[in-house]
CSV table of C-alpha atoms and ligand atoms in Angstrom, one decimal:
chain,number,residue,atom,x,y,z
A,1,UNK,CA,119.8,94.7,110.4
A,2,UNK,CA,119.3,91.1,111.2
A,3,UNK,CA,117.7,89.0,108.3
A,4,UNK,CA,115.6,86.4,109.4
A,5,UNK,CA,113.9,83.3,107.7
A,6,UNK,CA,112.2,81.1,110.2
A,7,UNK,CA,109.0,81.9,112.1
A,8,UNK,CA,111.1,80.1,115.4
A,9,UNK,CA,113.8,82.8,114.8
A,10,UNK,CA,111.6,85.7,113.8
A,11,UNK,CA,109.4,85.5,117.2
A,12,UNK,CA,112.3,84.9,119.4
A,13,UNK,CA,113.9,88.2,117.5
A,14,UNK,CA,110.7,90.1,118.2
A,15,UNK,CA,110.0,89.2,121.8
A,16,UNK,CA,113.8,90.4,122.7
A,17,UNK,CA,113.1,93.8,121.0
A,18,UNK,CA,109.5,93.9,122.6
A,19,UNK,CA,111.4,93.7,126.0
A,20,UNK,CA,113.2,97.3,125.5
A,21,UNK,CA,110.5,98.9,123.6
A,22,UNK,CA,107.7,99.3,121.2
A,23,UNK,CA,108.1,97.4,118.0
A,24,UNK,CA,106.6,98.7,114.4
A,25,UNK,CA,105.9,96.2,111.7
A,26,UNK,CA,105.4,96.7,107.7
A,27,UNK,CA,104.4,93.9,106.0
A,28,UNK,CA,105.0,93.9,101.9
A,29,UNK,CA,105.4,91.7,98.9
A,30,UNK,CA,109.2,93.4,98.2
A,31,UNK,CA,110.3,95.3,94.9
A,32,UNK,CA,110.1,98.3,97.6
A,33,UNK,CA,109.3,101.8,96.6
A,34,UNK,CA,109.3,105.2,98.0
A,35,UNK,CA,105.9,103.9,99.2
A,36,UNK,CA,107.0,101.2,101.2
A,37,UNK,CA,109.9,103.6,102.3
A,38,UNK,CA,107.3,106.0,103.8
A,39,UNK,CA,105.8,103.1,105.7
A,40,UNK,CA,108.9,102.3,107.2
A,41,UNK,CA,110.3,106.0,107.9
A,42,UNK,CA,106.6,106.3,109.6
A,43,UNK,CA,107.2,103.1,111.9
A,44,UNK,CA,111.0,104.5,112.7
A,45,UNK,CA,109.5,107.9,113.7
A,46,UNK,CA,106.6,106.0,116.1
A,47,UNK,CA,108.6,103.3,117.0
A,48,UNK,CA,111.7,102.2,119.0
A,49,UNK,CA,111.9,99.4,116.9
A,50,UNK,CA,111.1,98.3,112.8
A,51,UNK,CA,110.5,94.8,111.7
A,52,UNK,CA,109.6,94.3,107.8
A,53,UNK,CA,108.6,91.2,106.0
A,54,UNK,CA,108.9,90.7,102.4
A,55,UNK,CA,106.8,87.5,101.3
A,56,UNK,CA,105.0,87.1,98.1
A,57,UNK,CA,102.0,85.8,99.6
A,58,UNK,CA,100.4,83.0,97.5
A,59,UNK,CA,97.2,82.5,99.0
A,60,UNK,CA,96.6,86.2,97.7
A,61,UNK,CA,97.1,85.4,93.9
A,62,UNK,CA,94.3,83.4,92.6
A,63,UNK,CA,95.1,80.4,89.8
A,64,UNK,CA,96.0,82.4,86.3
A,65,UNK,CA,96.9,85.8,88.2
A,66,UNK,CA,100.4,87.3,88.5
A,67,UNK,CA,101.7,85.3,91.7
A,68,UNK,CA,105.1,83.8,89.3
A,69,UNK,CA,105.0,87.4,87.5
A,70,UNK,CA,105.2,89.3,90.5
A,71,UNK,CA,108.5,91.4,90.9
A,72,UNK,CA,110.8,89.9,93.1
A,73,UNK,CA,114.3,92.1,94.0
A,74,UNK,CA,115.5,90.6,97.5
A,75,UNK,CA,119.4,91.8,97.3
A,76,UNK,CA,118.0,95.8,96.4
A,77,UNK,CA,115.5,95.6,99.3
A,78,UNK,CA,117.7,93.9,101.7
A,79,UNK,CA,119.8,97.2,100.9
A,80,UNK,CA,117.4,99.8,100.8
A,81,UNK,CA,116.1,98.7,104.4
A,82,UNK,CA,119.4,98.4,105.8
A,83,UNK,CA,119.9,102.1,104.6
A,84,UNK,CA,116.7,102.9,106.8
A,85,UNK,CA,118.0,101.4,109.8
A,86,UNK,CA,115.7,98.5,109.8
A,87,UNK,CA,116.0,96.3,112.8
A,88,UNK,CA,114.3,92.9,111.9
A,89,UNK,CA,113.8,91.6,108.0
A,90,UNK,CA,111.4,88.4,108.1
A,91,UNK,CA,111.5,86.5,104.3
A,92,UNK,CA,110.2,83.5,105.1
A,93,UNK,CA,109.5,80.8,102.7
A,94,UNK,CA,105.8,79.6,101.3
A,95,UNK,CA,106.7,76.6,103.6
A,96,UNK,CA,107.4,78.4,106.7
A,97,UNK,CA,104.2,80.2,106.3
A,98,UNK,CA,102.2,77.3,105.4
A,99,UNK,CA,103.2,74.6,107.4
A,100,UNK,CA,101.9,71.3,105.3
A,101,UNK,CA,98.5,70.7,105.7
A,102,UNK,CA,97.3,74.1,106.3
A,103,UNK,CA,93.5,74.6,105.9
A,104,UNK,CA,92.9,77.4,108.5
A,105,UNK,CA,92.6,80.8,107.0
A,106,UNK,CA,91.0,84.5,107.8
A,107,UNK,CA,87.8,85.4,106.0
A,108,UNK,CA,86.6,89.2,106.5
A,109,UNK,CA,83.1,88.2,105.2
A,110,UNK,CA,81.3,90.7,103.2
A,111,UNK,CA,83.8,93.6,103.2
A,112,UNK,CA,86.0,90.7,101.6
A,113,UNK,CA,84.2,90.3,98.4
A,114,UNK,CA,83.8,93.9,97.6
A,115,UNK,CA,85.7,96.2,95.4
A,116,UNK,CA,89.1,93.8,94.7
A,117,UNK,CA,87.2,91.5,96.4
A,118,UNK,CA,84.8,91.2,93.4
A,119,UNK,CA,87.3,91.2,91.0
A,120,UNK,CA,89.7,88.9,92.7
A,121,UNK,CA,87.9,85.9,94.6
A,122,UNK,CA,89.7,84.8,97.4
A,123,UNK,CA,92.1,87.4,97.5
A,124,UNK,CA,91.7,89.1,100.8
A,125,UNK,CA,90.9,85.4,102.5
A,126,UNK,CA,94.7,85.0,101.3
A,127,UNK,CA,95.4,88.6,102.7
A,128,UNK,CA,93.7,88.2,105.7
A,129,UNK,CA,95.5,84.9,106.6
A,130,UNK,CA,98.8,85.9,105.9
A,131,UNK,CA,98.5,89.4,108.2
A,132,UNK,CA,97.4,87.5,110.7
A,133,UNK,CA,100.1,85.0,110.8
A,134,UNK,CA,102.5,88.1,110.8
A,135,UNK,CA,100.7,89.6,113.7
A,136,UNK,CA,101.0,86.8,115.5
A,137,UNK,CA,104.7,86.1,115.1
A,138,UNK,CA,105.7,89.8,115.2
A,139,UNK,CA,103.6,91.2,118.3
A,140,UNK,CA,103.9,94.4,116.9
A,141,UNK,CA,102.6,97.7,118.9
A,142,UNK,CA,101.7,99.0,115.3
A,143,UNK,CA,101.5,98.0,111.7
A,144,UNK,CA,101.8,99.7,108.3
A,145,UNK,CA,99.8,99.7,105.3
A,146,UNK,CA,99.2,102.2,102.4
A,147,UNK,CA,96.2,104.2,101.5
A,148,UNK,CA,96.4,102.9,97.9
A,149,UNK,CA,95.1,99.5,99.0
A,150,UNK,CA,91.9,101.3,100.2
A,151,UNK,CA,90.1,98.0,100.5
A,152,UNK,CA,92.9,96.1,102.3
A,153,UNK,CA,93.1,98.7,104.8
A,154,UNK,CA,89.2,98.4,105.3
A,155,UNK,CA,89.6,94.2,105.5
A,156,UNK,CA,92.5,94.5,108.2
A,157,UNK,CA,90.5,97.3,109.8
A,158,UNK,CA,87.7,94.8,110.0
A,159,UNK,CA,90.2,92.0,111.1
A,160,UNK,CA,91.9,93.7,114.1
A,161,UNK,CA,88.7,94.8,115.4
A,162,UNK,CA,86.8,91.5,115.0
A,163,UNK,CA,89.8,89.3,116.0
A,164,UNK,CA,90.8,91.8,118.6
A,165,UNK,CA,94.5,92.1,117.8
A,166,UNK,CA,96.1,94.5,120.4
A,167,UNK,CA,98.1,97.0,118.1
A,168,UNK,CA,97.3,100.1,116.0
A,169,UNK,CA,97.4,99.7,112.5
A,170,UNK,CA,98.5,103.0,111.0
A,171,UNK,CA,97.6,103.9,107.0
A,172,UNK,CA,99.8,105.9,105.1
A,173,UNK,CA,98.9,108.2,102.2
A,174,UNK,CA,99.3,107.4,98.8
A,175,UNK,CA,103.1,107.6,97.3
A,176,UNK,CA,103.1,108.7,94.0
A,177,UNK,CA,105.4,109.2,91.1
A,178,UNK,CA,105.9,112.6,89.6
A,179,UNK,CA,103.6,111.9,86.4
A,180,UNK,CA,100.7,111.0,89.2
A,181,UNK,CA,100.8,107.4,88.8
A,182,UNK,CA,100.4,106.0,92.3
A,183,UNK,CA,103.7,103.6,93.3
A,184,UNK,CA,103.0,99.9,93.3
A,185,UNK,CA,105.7,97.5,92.6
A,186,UNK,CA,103.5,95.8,89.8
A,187,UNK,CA,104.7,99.6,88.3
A,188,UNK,CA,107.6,97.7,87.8
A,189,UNK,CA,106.1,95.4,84.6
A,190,UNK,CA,105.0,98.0,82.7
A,191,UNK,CA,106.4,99.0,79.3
A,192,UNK,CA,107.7,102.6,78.5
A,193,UNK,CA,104.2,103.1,76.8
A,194,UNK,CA,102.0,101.5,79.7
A,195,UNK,CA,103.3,103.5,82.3
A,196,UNK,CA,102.2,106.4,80.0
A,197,UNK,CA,98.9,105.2,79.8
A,198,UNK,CA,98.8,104.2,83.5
A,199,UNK,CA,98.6,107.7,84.2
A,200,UNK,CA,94.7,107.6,83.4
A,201,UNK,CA,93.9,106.4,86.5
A,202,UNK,CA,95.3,109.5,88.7
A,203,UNK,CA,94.2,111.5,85.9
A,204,UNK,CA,90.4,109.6,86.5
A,205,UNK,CA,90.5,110.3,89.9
A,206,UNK,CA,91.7,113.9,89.6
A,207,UNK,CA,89.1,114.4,87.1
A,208,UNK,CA,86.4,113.4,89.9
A,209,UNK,CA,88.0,115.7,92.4
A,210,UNK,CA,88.1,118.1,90.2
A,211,UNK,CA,84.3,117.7,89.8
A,212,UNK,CA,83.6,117.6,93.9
A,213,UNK,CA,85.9,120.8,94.1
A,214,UNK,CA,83.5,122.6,92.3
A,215,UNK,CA,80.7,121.7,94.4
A,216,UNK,CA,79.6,117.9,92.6
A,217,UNK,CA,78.6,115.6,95.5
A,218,UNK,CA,76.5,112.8,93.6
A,219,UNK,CA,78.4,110.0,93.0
A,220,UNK,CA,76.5,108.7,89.7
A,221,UNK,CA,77.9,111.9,88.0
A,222,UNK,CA,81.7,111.4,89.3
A,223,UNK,CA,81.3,107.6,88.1
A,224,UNK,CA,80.5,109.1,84.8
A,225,UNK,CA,83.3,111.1,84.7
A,226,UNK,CA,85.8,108.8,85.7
A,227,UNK,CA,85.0,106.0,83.3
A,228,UNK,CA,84.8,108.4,80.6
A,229,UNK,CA,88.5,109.4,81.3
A,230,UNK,CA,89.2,105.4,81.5
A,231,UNK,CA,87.1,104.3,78.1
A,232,UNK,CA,89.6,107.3,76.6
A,233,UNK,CA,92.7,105.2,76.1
A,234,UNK,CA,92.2,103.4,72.9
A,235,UNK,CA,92.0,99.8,74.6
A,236,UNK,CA,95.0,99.8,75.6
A,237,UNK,CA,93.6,100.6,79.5
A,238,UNK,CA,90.9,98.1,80.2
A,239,UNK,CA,88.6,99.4,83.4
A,240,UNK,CA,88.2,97.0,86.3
A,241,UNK,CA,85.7,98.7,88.1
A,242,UNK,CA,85.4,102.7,89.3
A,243,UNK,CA,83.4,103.4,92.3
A,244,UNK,CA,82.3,105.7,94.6
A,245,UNK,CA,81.9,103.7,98.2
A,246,UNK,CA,81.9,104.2,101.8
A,247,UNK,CA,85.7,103.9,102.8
A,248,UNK,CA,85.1,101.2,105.7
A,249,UNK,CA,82.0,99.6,104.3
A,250,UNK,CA,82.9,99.6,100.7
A,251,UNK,CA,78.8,99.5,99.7
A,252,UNK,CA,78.4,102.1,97.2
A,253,UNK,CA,76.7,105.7,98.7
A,254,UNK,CA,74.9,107.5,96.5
A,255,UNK,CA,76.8,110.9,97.2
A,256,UNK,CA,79.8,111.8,99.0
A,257,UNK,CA,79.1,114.3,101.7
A,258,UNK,CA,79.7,112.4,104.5
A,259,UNK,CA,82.8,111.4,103.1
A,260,UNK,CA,83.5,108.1,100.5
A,261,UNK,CA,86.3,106.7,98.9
A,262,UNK,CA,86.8,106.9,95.0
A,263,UNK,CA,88.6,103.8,93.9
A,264,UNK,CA,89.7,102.3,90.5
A,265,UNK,CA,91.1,99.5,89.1
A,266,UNK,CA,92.0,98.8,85.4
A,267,UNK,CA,94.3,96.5,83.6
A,268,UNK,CA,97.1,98.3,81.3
A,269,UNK,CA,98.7,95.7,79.3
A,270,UNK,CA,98.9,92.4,81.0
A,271,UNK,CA,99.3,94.1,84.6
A,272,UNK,CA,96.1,95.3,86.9
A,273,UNK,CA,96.7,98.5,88.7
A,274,UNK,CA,94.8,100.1,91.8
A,275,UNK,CA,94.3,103.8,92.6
A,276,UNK,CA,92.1,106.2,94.8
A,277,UNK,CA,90.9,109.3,96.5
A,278,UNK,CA,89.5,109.7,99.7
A,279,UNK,CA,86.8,112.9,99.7
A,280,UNK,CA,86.2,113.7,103.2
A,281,UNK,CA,82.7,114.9,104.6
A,282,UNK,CA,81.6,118.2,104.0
A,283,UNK,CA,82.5,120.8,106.4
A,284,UNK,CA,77.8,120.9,107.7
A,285,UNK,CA,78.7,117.1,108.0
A,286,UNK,CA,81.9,117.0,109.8
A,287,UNK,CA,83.6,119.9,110.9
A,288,UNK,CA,87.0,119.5,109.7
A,289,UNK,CA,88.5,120.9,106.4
A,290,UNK,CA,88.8,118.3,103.3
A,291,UNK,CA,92.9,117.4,102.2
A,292,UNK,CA,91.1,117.0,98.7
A,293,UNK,CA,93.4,120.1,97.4
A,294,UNK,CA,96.7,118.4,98.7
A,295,UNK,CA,95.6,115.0,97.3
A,296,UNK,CA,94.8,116.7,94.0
A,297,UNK,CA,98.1,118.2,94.1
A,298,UNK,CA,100.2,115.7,94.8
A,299,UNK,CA,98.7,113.6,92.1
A,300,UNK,CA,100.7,116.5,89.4
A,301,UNK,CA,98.6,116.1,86.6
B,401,PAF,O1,100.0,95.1,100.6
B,401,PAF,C1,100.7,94.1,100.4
B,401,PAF,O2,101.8,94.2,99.9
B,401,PAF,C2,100.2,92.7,100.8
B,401,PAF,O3,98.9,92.5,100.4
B,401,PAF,C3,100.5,92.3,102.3
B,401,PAF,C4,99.7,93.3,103.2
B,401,PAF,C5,102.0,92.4,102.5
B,401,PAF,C6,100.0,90.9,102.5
B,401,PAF,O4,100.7,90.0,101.7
């Protein structure tokens, strides 16, 4: 595995690889997980090539959030992707990112300001702008991202398509741990006790699926039942927002049988978390069967 730091070295790397085959990029933050794992065994399988950058983005963390606080392991990831037979590993620094008087950026308007958008102004402008940088020194044939950023994948859906990048951007599913917490490298901040509690947003969501299983479709009554699970934790688990949206607009639907995405946030501690469920159409509305069972199941709780 070659580890490269300069955008000048990172695209010449890129375009020699390009030459002999397709190229597969994952773009993260670090402190990799099994989730970032299944990103990158997905872009070796599809792939004759895998390039990952690790960058803790800044333009993505808003004044006050956890941008300094953000895990940060460079020697254990630098290992763990040399393990997987990574090709290309692209840290750059803020500067190399953001050459000095930097004032273009990415807006997704609309799609950007909802769900995390809401909560976090700004955020996907910074998320935006930094994946498009990437796809612009990588070239890759396909990029990475997981399902548990539900409304990242819908911004850089949105982005690809508008901007008309030529590549495939491919969404995993969700990686979770065996308690049902879904992975996240913020995971890594949590106390003994907040992980605990952290486990009432899979439980939330399971709740709601539970619900839908049985034949629920309107989305005021899965709200209901998700927040309740949420407002159970003594405080300790302070809701963010827990919604029941179309998964590439994000507007709220009022039921979900054409399909809709279930997605919470909440704050355990000092750390926000992210989680959701995707509910697909009902068999009169789309005629393919619903993975809500496996996604139940794999949340274990
Ligand atoms: O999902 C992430 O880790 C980040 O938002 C991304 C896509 C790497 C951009 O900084």
């Amino acid at each position: 595995m070659k580890t490269l730091f300069t955008v000048r070295e990172m695209q010449a790397a890129c375009r020699s690889l390009r030459q002999t085959g397709s190229l597969g990029l994952a773009p993260t933050m670090g402190a990799l997980h099994d989730g970032h794992l299944s990103l990158v065994r997905r872009a070796a399988a599809e792939n004759d090539a895998v390039a990952v950058s690790i960058f803790v983005n800044p333009t993505q963390f808003a004044p006050g959030e956890d941008y300094d606080a953000y895990p940060r392991r460079l020697a254990e990831d630098g290992a763990k992707l040399e393990a997987e037979g990574v090709d290309l590993l692209f840290t750059p620094s803020v500067e190399e990112m953001y050459p000095s008087g930097a004032t273009t950026f990415v807006e997704v308007a609309g799609l950007g300001d909802r769900l995390d958008g809401a909560s976090r102004p700004g955020h996907f402008r910074g998320v935006a702008t930094v994946v498009a940088k990437l796809f612009h020194i990588v070239h890759p044939d396909r990029a990475y991202f997981g399902q548990k950023d539900a409304a990242q994948v819908a911004v850089l859906r949105a982005m690809v398509r508008d901007l008309l990048f030529p590549l495939q951007l491919v969404v995993c599913p969700i990686v979770r741990e065996p308690s049902g917490l879904a992975m996240s490298s913020r995971n890594l901040n949590l106390s003994a006790a907040e992980r605990d509690r952290a486990g009432a947003l899979s439980r939330a969501l399971q709740t709601a699926a539970r619900l839908v299983r049985d034949g629920e479709t309107g989305a005021a009554a899965l709200r209901v039942a998700m927040l309740s699970q949420l407002s159970n934790e003594d405080g300790v688990v302070r809701l963010d927002y827990a919604e029941v949206v179309h998964p590439e607009t994000l507007l709220p639907v009022a039921d979900t049988r054409q399909g809709a995405l279930l997605a919470v946030a909440a704050w355990v501690g000092q750390t926000r978390l992210i989680d959701n469920l995707l509910v697909e159409a009902l068999p009169a509305e789309r005629p393919q069967s619903a993975s809500l069972p496996e996604q139940i199941e794999a949340m274990h709780v």
